[in-house]
CSV table of C-alpha atoms in Angstrom, one decimal:
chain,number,residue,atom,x,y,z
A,1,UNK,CA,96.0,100.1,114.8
A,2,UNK,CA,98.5,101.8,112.8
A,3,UNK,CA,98.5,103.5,109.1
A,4,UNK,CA,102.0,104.2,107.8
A,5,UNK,CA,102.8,105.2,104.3
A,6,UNK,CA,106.0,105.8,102.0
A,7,UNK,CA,106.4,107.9,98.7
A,8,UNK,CA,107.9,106.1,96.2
A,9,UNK,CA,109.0,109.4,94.3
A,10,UNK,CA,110.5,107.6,91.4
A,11,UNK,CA,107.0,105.7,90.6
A,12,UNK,CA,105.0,109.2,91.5
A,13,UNK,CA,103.3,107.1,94.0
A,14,UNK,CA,102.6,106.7,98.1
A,15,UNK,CA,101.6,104.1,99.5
A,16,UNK,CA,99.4,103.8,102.6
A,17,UNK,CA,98.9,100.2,104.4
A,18,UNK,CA,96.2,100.3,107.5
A,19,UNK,CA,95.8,97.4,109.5
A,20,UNK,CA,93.4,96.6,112.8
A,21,UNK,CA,90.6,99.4,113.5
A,22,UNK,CA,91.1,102.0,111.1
A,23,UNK,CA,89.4,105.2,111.6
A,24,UNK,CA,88.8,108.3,109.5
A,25,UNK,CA,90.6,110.5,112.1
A,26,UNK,CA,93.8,108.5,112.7
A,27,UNK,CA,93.8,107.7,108.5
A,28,UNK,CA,94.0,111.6,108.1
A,29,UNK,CA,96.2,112.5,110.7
A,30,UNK,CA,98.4,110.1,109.1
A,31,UNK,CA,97.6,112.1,105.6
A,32,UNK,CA,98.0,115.6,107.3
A,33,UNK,CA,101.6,114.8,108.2
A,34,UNK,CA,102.3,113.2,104.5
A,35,UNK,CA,101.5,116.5,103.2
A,36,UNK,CA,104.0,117.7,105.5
A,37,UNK,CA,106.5,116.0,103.6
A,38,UNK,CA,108.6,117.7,100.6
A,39,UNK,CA,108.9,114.5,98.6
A,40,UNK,CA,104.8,114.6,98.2
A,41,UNK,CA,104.0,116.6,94.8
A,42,UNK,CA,100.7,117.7,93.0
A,43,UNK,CA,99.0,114.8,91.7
A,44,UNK,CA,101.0,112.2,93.0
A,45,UNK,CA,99.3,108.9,92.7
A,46,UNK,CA,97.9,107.0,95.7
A,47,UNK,CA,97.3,103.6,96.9
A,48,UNK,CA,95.4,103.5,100.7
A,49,UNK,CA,95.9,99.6,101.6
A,50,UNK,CA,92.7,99.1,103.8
A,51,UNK,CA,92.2,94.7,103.0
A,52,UNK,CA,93.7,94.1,106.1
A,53,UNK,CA,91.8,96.9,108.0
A,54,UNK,CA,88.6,97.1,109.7
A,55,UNK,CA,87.2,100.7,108.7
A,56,UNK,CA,85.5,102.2,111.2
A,57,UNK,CA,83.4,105.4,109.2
A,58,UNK,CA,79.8,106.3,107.6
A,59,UNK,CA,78.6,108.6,105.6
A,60,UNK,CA,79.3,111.0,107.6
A,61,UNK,CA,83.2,110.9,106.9
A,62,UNK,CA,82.6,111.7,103.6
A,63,UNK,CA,82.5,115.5,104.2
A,64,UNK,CA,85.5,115.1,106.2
A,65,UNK,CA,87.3,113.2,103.2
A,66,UNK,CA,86.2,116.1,100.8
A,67,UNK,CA,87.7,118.7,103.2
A,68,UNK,CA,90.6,117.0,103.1
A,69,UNK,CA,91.3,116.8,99.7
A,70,UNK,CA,90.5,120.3,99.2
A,71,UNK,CA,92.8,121.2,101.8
A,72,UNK,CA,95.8,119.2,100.0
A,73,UNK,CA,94.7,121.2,97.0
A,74,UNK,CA,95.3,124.4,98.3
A,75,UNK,CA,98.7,123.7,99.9
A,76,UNK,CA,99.6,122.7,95.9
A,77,UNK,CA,99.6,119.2,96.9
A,78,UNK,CA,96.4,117.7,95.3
A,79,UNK,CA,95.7,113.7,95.2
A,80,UNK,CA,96.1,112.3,92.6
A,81,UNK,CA,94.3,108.7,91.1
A,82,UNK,CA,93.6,106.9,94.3
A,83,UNK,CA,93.1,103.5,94.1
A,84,UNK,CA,91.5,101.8,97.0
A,85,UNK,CA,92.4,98.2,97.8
A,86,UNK,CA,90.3,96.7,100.4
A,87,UNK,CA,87.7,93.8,100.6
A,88,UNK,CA,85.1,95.8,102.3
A,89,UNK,CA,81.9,96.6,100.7
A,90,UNK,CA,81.2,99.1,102.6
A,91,UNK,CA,83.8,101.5,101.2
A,92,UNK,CA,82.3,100.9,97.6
A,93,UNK,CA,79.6,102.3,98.7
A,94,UNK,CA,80.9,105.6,100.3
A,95,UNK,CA,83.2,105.8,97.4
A,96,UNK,CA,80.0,105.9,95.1
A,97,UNK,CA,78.6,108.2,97.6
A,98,UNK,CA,81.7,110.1,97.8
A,99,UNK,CA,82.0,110.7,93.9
A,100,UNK,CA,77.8,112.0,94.0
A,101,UNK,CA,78.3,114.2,96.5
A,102,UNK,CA,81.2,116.1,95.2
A,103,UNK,CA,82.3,114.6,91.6
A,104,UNK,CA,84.8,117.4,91.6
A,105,UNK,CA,86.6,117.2,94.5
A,106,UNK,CA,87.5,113.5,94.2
A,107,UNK,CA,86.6,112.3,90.5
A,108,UNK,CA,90.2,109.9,90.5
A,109,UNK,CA,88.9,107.8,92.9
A,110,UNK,CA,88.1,103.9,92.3
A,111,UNK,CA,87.5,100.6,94.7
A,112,UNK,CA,90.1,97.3,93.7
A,113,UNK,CA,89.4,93.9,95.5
A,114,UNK,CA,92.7,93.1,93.9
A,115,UNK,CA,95.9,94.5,93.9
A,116,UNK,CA,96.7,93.8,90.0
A,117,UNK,CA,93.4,95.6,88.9
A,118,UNK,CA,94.5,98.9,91.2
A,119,UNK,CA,98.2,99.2,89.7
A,120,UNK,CA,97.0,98.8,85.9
A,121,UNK,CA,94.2,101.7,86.8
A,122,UNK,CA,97.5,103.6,87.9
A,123,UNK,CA,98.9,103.4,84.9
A,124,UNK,CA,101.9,102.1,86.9
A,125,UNK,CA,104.1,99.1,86.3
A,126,UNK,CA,103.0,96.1,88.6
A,127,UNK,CA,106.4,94.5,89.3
A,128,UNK,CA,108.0,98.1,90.8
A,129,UNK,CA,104.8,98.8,92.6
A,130,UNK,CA,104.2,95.1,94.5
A,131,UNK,CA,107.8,95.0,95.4
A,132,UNK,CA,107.4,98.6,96.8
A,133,UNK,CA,103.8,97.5,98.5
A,134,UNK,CA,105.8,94.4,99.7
A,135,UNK,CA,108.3,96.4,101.7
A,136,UNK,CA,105.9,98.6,103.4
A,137,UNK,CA,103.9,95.9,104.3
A,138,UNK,CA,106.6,93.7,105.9
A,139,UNK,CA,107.2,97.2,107.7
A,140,UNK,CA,103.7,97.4,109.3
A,141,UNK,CA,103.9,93.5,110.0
A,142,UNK,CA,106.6,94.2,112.4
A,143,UNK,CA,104.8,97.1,113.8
């Protein structure tokens, strides 16, 4: 199923909403061409949208997540906080995983079950954000 994302450059943010089978692969092809993108700057706040996804990944992704991010860094495009909204308790658990294995390669990282709690980790004001989050996902609805 598909991932799609848009930067909201005036909030320093990007948005990614997954829905269906999600898998590690297809999220970070999806990433690899954001990074592609001139609008994407260091640090720029993330939101990945997985509640209506199914993740298919283990533990085993989380070295592929860490390369990743490293890579992002050294095209001068590191993630910033990354707030993770999903219902899924499996990704808390590879998030905690994720944070032992290499603290310092994603240490902005955090799990939401709600959407309110992930914007005020942001820092970011709620009404901009949900009406931004509510656009791209009408857009994947039609998808």
């Amino acid at each position: 199923m598909p991932v799609i994302y848009n930067i909201f450059s005036e909030l320093n943010l990007i948005i990614y909403v997954g829905t269906g089978l999600v898998t590690p692969t297809e999220f970070f092809r999806v990433g690899d061409e954001a990074l592609q993108n001139p609008h994407i700057t260091e640090n720029m706040k993330v939101i990945l949208d997985f509640f209506n996804a199914e993740l298919d990944t283990s533990v085993s992704d989380i070295h592929l997540a860490i390369f990743k991010n490293n890579e992002a860094k050294q095209l001068g495009k590191g993630v910033g906080q990354t707030a993770v909204y999903t219902r899924s308790a499996t990704m808390k658990f590879l998030g905690v995983a994720l944070r032992q294995i290499s603290f310092d390669s994603v240490a902005n990282f955090s799990i939401f079950h709600n959407q309110s709690d992930a914007i005020q980790w942001l820092g970011l004001e709620e009404e901009s954000v949900i009406a931004s989050w509510e656009t791209l996902t009408k857009q994947i609805e039609r998808t």
